[in-house]
C-alpha cells in the first residue's frame, strides 16, 4: 500500500487505507441483512477485500488453509453483500449480507449457535438457534 | 486451560473451551441489542472473558496498551451484556449489549461510521451514521 496515514487521517478521512495486521489480514464480521444476527467472523487479506468489493460477493482468507476462499464455493452457500463498512482504525470490516443457505460449516445458519451462561460460578454453553440446515458430511464430502 | 478438545468436542459440545490465539486472545463483536448494529470489534483475553461473564459488563484487552480494560472506565460509556454467544470453533465471541452513550472512542455510536463504495474501479469511503455524540478531546482529556 501507500505510505502510512496518520491516526487522524485513518479515523476521520475518506480514503480507503485498510490496516492489515502482521499476517496481512483484517477481521471481517458478516451479519444477516434481514435479521441483524451475526453470521460469522472471519478474515480478509488485500485480495479478498478487493474481490469482495469488486464482485459484491464475500471472499475471505482462510488462516488454517492459508488460501483465498470464495464463501460458498464448495457448499453453494454464498453471501451477497448489501453494505460494507469499515471501522474507526480501518482494521475491521462489517458486511451486511444476504446469506444463501447457512453460513456455518457445521450446517447452522450462524456460527454463533451457542450461548454462554454463568451459573454458580460455572460457565456452560447452551444451544440456541442450532438447527442444522444441511448435513456437512454430505456437502463437504467431495 | 485443560487439555485441548477435539474439533468435534469444540464445535458440538457444551463445554466452554475458548480457543485463544498465540497472543492469548479471542475476537469479540459487540452489537447493539436494540438495533442489531455492529458497535465495535475488539479482543478479550482469559481474564476479560471471565470478568465479562461474571459482571455482565464488557471488559476487553487492549493490544495497543497491552492492558485489561473495562469498557467505559474512562468515558462512562459502559456496555451491559444482554446475551453472550460463542462461535463454532470457540475463537470468537458475540455480545449483544445495551450501550450507554457511544461505543467508539471518536465519539460515534458505532465504530463502523463509514461505508465502502466502489465506483469506476476506485474504492472510497463515505460517512454514514457518523454524528458525534461526544467530544473525544473532552472525554479523554484526563
Short mmCIF file of C-alpha atoms in Angstrom, two decimals:
data_model
loop_
_atom_site.label_atom_id
_atom_site.label_comp_id
_atom_site.label_asym_id
_atom_site.label_seq_id
_atom_site.Cartn_x
_atom_site.Cartn_y
_atom_site.Cartn_z
CA UNK A 1 0.00 0.00 0.00
CA UNK A 2 0.94 3.68 0.07
CA UNK A 3 2.69 5.45 2.93
CA UNK A 4 1.16 5.01 6.35
CA UNK A 5 -1.55 7.57 7.14
CA UNK A 6 -1.75 9.39 10.46
CA UNK A 7 -4.26 8.21 13.05
CA UNK A 8 -6.43 11.23 12.32
CA UNK A 9 -6.39 10.58 8.57
CA UNK A 10 -7.29 6.95 9.14
CA UNK A 11 -10.12 7.75 11.53
CA UNK A 12 -11.61 10.89 10.03
CA UNK A 13 -10.65 10.60 6.38
CA UNK A 14 -12.49 9.12 3.42
CA UNK A 15 -9.50 7.36 1.87
CA UNK A 16 -9.69 3.57 1.96
CA UNK A 17 -6.48 2.62 3.78
CA UNK A 18 -7.06 -0.74 5.44
CA UNK A 19 -4.70 -1.53 8.30
CA UNK A 20 -3.61 -5.12 7.86
CA UNK A 21 -2.09 -7.00 10.79
CA UNK A 22 1.33 -8.67 10.69
CA UNK A 23 -0.25 -11.58 8.76
CA UNK A 24 -1.74 -9.19 6.18
CA UNK A 25 -5.30 -9.59 7.42
CA UNK A 26 -8.24 -7.56 8.64
CA UNK A 27 -11.12 -9.03 10.66
CA UNK A 28 -14.49 -9.28 8.96
CA UNK A 29 -17.88 -9.62 10.66
CA UNK A 30 -20.76 -10.76 8.48
CA UNK A 31 -24.29 -10.07 9.68
CA UNK A 32 -27.60 -11.15 8.19
CA UNK A 33 -29.03 -8.08 6.42
CA UNK A 34 -32.56 -9.19 7.26
CA UNK A 35 -32.27 -10.10 10.94
CA UNK A 36 -29.09 -8.36 12.13
CA UNK A 37 -27.75 -11.66 13.52
CA UNK A 38 -24.01 -12.11 13.42
CA UNK A 39 -23.41 -14.97 11.00
CA UNK A 40 -19.64 -15.38 11.20
CA UNK A 41 -16.32 -13.76 11.98
CA UNK A 42 -13.51 -14.39 9.51
CA UNK A 43 -10.52 -12.67 7.91
CA UNK A 44 -9.76 -10.94 4.64
CA UNK A 45 -6.42 -10.21 3.06
CA UNK A 46 -5.90 -7.47 0.48
CA UNK A 47 -7.06 -9.70 -2.37
CA UNK A 48 -10.16 -10.97 -0.53
CA UNK A 49 -11.13 -7.38 0.28
CA UNK A 50 -10.66 -6.33 -3.33
CA UNK A 51 -12.61 -9.28 -4.74
CA UNK A 52 -15.45 -8.69 -2.27
CA UNK A 53 -15.67 -5.02 -3.25
CA UNK A 54 -15.48 -5.76 -6.98
CA UNK A 55 -17.83 -8.75 -7.09
CA UNK A 56 -20.38 -7.93 -4.37
CA UNK A 57 -19.90 -11.49 -3.07
CA UNK A 58 -17.97 -12.30 0.11
CA UNK A 59 -14.41 -13.59 -0.25
CA UNK A 60 -12.27 -14.46 2.75
CA UNK A 61 -8.78 -15.64 3.54
CA UNK A 62 -8.59 -18.92 5.44
CA UNK A 63 -5.80 -18.90 8.02
CA UNK A 64 -5.99 -22.67 8.53
CA UNK A 65 -5.80 -23.44 4.81
CA UNK A 66 -3.64 -20.38 4.02
CA UNK A 67 -5.77 -19.73 0.97
CA UNK A 68 -8.15 -17.25 -0.58
CA UNK A 69 -11.69 -18.55 -0.41
CA UNK A 70 -14.94 -17.51 -2.04
CA UNK A 71 -17.66 -18.05 0.54
CA UNK A 72 -19.88 -20.86 -0.70
CA UNK A 73 -17.52 -22.12 -3.39
CA UNK A 74 -17.90 -25.69 -2.07
CA UNK A 75 -21.26 -25.54 -0.31
CA UNK A 76 -23.08 -23.12 -2.65
CA UNK A 77 -23.92 -21.04 0.42
CA UNK A 78 -22.78 -17.70 -0.93
CA UNK A 79 -23.11 -14.25 0.65
CA UNK A 80 -24.31 -11.30 -1.39
CA UNK A 81 -23.01 -8.08 0.11
CA UNK A 82 -25.70 -5.46 0.75
CA UNK A 83 -23.46 -2.97 2.54
CA UNK A 84 -19.83 -2.89 3.54
CA UNK A 85 -18.45 -0.74 6.36
CA UNK A 86 -15.05 -0.09 7.86
CA UNK A 87 -14.27 0.67 11.49
CA UNK A 88 -12.50 3.66 13.02
CA UNK A 89 -8.96 2.34 12.74
CA UNK A 90 -9.63 0.53 9.46
CA UNK A 91 -8.64 -2.91 10.71
CA UNK A 92 -12.13 -4.42 10.81
CA UNK A 93 -14.83 -4.74 8.16
CA UNK A 94 -18.55 -5.23 8.69
CA UNK A 95 -20.54 -6.69 5.82
CA UNK A 96 -24.32 -6.94 5.83
CA UNK A 97 -25.17 -9.88 3.60
CA UNK A 98 -27.97 -11.88 2.07
CA UNK A 99 -26.99 -15.40 3.04
CA UNK A 100 -27.89 -18.26 0.72
CA UNK A 101 -28.48 -21.35 2.89
CA UNK A 102 -26.37 -21.48 6.03
CA UNK A 103 -23.24 -19.51 6.93
CA UNK A 104 -21.65 -22.08 9.24
CA UNK A 105 -19.69 -25.10 8.05
CA UNK A 106 -21.49 -27.15 10.73
CA UNK A 107 -24.74 -26.62 8.82
CA UNK A 108 -26.22 -23.90 11.01
CA UNK A 109 -27.48 -20.53 9.79
CA UNK A 110 -24.97 -18.72 12.03
CA UNK A 111 -21.69 -19.83 13.59
CA UNK A 112 -22.96 -18.38 16.88
CA UNK A 113 -25.35 -21.21 17.83
CA UNK A 114 -24.32 -21.44 21.49
CA UNK A 115 -25.00 -19.07 24.35
CA UNK A 116 -22.61 -18.60 27.26
CA UNK A 117 -24.29 -18.91 30.64
CA UNK A 118 -22.81 -18.44 34.08
CA UNK A 119 -24.43 -20.25 36.97
CA UNK A 120 -23.00 -20.74 40.47
CA UNK A 121 -19.51 -19.83 39.33
CA UNK A 122 -19.60 -22.37 36.50
CA UNK A 123 -19.61 -21.29 32.85
CA UNK A 124 -21.54 -23.50 30.44
CA UNK A 125 -22.85 -23.30 26.90
CA UNK A 126 -26.38 -23.97 25.70
CA UNK A 127 -27.66 -24.34 22.16
CA UNK A 128 -29.74 -21.56 20.65
CA UNK A 129 -30.91 -21.38 17.02
CA UNK A 130 -28.80 -24.51 16.50
CA UNK A 131 -30.91 -26.46 13.98
CA UNK A 132 -28.81 -27.74 11.12
CA UNK A 133 -29.96 -26.63 7.68
CA UNK A 134 -27.70 -29.05 5.89
CA UNK A 135 -25.63 -32.14 6.62
CA UNK A 136 -21.98 -31.07 6.49
CA UNK A 137 -20.78 -34.64 5.84
CA UNK A 138 -22.73 -34.58 2.57
CA UNK A 139 -21.96 -31.02 1.47
CA UNK A 140 -18.21 -31.22 2.12
CA UNK A 141 -17.72 -34.88 1.13
CA UNK A 142 -16.17 -34.11 -2.25
CA UNK B 1 -6.78 -24.29 30.40
CA UNK B 2 -7.42 -28.01 30.30
CA UNK B 3 -6.20 -30.39 27.61
CA UNK B 4 -7.08 -29.45 24.08
CA UNK B 5 -10.52 -30.72 22.99
CA UNK B 6 -11.11 -32.37 19.63
CA UNK B 7 -12.66 -30.32 16.84
CA UNK B 8 -15.94 -32.19 17.30
CA UNK B 9 -15.99 -31.53 21.05
CA UNK B 10 -15.27 -27.87 20.46
CA UNK B 11 -17.95 -27.49 17.80
CA UNK B 12 -20.73 -29.72 19.09
CA UNK B 13 -20.07 -29.77 22.82
CA UNK B 14 -21.43 -27.59 25.61
CA UNK B 15 -18.14 -27.17 27.48
CA UNK B 16 -16.77 -23.64 27.45
CA UNK B 17 -13.28 -24.11 25.96
CA UNK B 18 -12.28 -20.83 24.32
CA UNK B 19 -9.56 -21.14 21.72
CA UNK B 20 -7.14 -18.29 22.34
CA UNK B 21 -4.71 -17.26 19.60
CA UNK B 22 -0.94 -17.12 20.06
CA UNK B 23 -1.38 -13.78 21.89
CA UNK B 24 -3.94 -15.31 24.26
CA UNK B 25 -6.90 -13.52 22.70
CA UNK B 26 -10.29 -14.20 21.16
CA UNK B 27 -12.10 -11.74 18.90
CA UNK B 28 -15.22 -10.08 20.28
CA UNK B 29 -18.01 -8.45 18.27
CA UNK B 30 -20.37 -6.18 20.19
CA UNK B 31 -23.74 -5.40 18.65
CA UNK B 32 -26.46 -3.04 19.84
CA UNK B 33 -29.16 -5.23 21.41
CA UNK B 34 -31.85 -2.79 20.27
CA UNK B 35 -30.85 -2.17 16.63
CA UNK B 36 -28.56 -5.07 15.72
CA UNK B 37 -25.88 -2.63 14.52
CA UNK B 38 -22.30 -3.74 14.99
CA UNK B 39 -20.83 -1.31 17.52
CA UNK B 40 -17.21 -2.48 17.68
CA UNK B 41 -14.78 -5.33 17.19
CA UNK B 42 -12.20 -5.85 19.93
CA UNK B 43 -10.33 -8.59 21.78
CA UNK B 44 -10.67 -10.41 25.07
CA UNK B 45 -8.09 -12.42 26.95
CA UNK B 46 -8.98 -15.06 29.51
CA UNK B 47 -9.40 -12.51 32.28
CA UNK B 48 -11.52 -10.12 30.18
CA UNK B 49 -13.78 -13.02 29.20
CA UNK B 50 -14.14 -14.10 32.82
CA UNK B 51 -14.82 -10.59 34.09
CA UNK B 52 -17.40 -10.02 31.36
CA UNK B 53 -19.20 -13.25 32.23
CA UNK B 54 -19.09 -12.58 35.98
CA UNK B 55 -20.01 -8.90 35.93
CA UNK B 56 -22.39 -8.66 32.98
CA UNK B 57 -20.38 -5.63 31.78
CA UNK B 58 -18.00 -5.73 28.82
CA UNK B 59 -14.28 -6.00 29.55
CA UNK B 60 -11.69 -6.14 26.78
CA UNK B 61 -7.97 -6.49 26.35
CA UNK B 62 -6.27 -3.63 24.55
CA UNK B 63 -3.49 -4.83 22.25
CA UNK B 64 -2.09 -1.32 21.80
CA UNK B 65 -1.96 -0.62 25.53
CA UNK B 66 -1.32 -4.27 26.46
CA UNK B 67 -3.81 -3.93 29.28
CA UNK B 68 -7.12 -5.21 30.54
CA UNK B 69 -9.79 -2.59 30.06
CA UNK B 70 -13.31 -2.18 31.35
CA UNK B 71 -15.33 -0.62 28.55
CA UNK B 72 -16.35 2.86 29.62
CA UNK B 73 -13.93 3.12 32.54
CA UNK B 74 -12.71 6.50 31.26
CA UNK B 75 -15.66 7.69 29.21
CA UNK B 76 -18.51 6.27 31.30
CA UNK B 77 -19.83 4.66 28.13
CA UNK B 78 -20.27 1.16 29.50
CA UNK B 79 -21.81 -1.87 27.84
CA UNK B 80 -24.31 -4.05 29.70
CA UNK B 81 -24.30 -7.55 28.25
CA UNK B 82 -27.75 -8.85 27.32
CA UNK B 83 -26.55 -12.08 25.68
CA UNK B 84 -23.19 -13.66 25.04
CA UNK B 85 -22.56 -16.23 22.34
CA UNK B 86 -19.59 -18.24 21.15
CA UNK B 87 -18.84 -19.32 17.59
CA UNK B 88 -18.32 -22.82 16.18
CA UNK B 89 -14.58 -23.05 16.82
CA UNK B 90 -14.76 -21.04 20.07
CA UNK B 91 -12.34 -18.33 18.97
CA UNK B 92 -14.89 -15.53 18.57
CA UNK B 93 -17.46 -14.10 20.95
CA UNK B 94 -20.59 -12.13 20.07
CA UNK B 95 -22.08 -9.94 22.78
CA UNK B 96 -25.42 -8.17 22.42
CA UNK B 97 -25.19 -5.09 24.61
CA UNK B 98 -27.07 -2.10 25.91
CA UNK B 99 -24.66 0.70 25.12
CA UNK B 100 -24.53 3.73 27.40
CA UNK B 101 -23.60 6.74 25.25
CA UNK B 102 -21.34 5.94 22.32
CA UNK B 103 -19.20 2.84 21.68
CA UNK B 104 -16.50 4.48 19.57
CA UNK B 105 -13.61 6.47 21.02
CA UNK B 106 -14.15 9.03 18.21
CA UNK B 107 -17.50 9.91 19.80
CA UNK B 108 -19.75 7.97 17.42
CA UNK B 109 -22.38 5.44 18.44
CA UNK B 110 -20.62 2.72 16.43
CA UNK B 111 -17.04 2.36 15.21
CA UNK B 112 -18.47 1.49 11.78
CA UNK B 113 -19.38 5.04 10.67
CA UNK B 114 -18.03 4.75 7.14
CA UNK B 115 -19.33 2.81 4.19
CA UNK B 116 -17.08 1.35 1.50
CA UNK B 117 -18.15 2.24 -2.03
CA UNK B 118 -16.66 1.15 -5.31
CA UNK B 119 -17.13 3.40 -8.31
CA UNK B 120 -15.30 3.20 -11.65
CA UNK B 121 -12.61 0.98 -10.20
CA UNK B 122 -11.95 3.39 -7.34
CA UNK B 123 -12.72 2.48 -3.73
CA UNK B 124 -13.82 5.33 -1.48
CA UNK B 125 -15.41 5.75 1.93
CA UNK B 126 -18.46 7.82 2.80
CA UNK B 127 -19.81 8.75 6.22
CA UNK B 128 -22.98 7.08 7.46
CA UNK B 129 -24.46 7.46 10.96
CA UNK B 130 -21.32 9.47 11.74
CA UNK B 131 -22.68 12.15 14.09
CA UNK B 132 -20.53 12.52 17.16
CA UNK B 133 -22.36 12.04 20.43
CA UNK B 134 -19.47 13.38 22.48
CA UNK B 135 -16.27 15.33 22.01
CA UNK B 136 -13.41 12.88 22.48
CA UNK B 137 -10.93 15.67 23.29
CA UNK B 138 -13.03 16.48 26.37
CA UNK B 139 -13.88 12.96 27.47
CA UNK B 140 -10.34 11.60 27.17
CA UNK B 141 -8.51 14.74 28.25
CA UNK B 142 -7.71 13.47 31.73
#
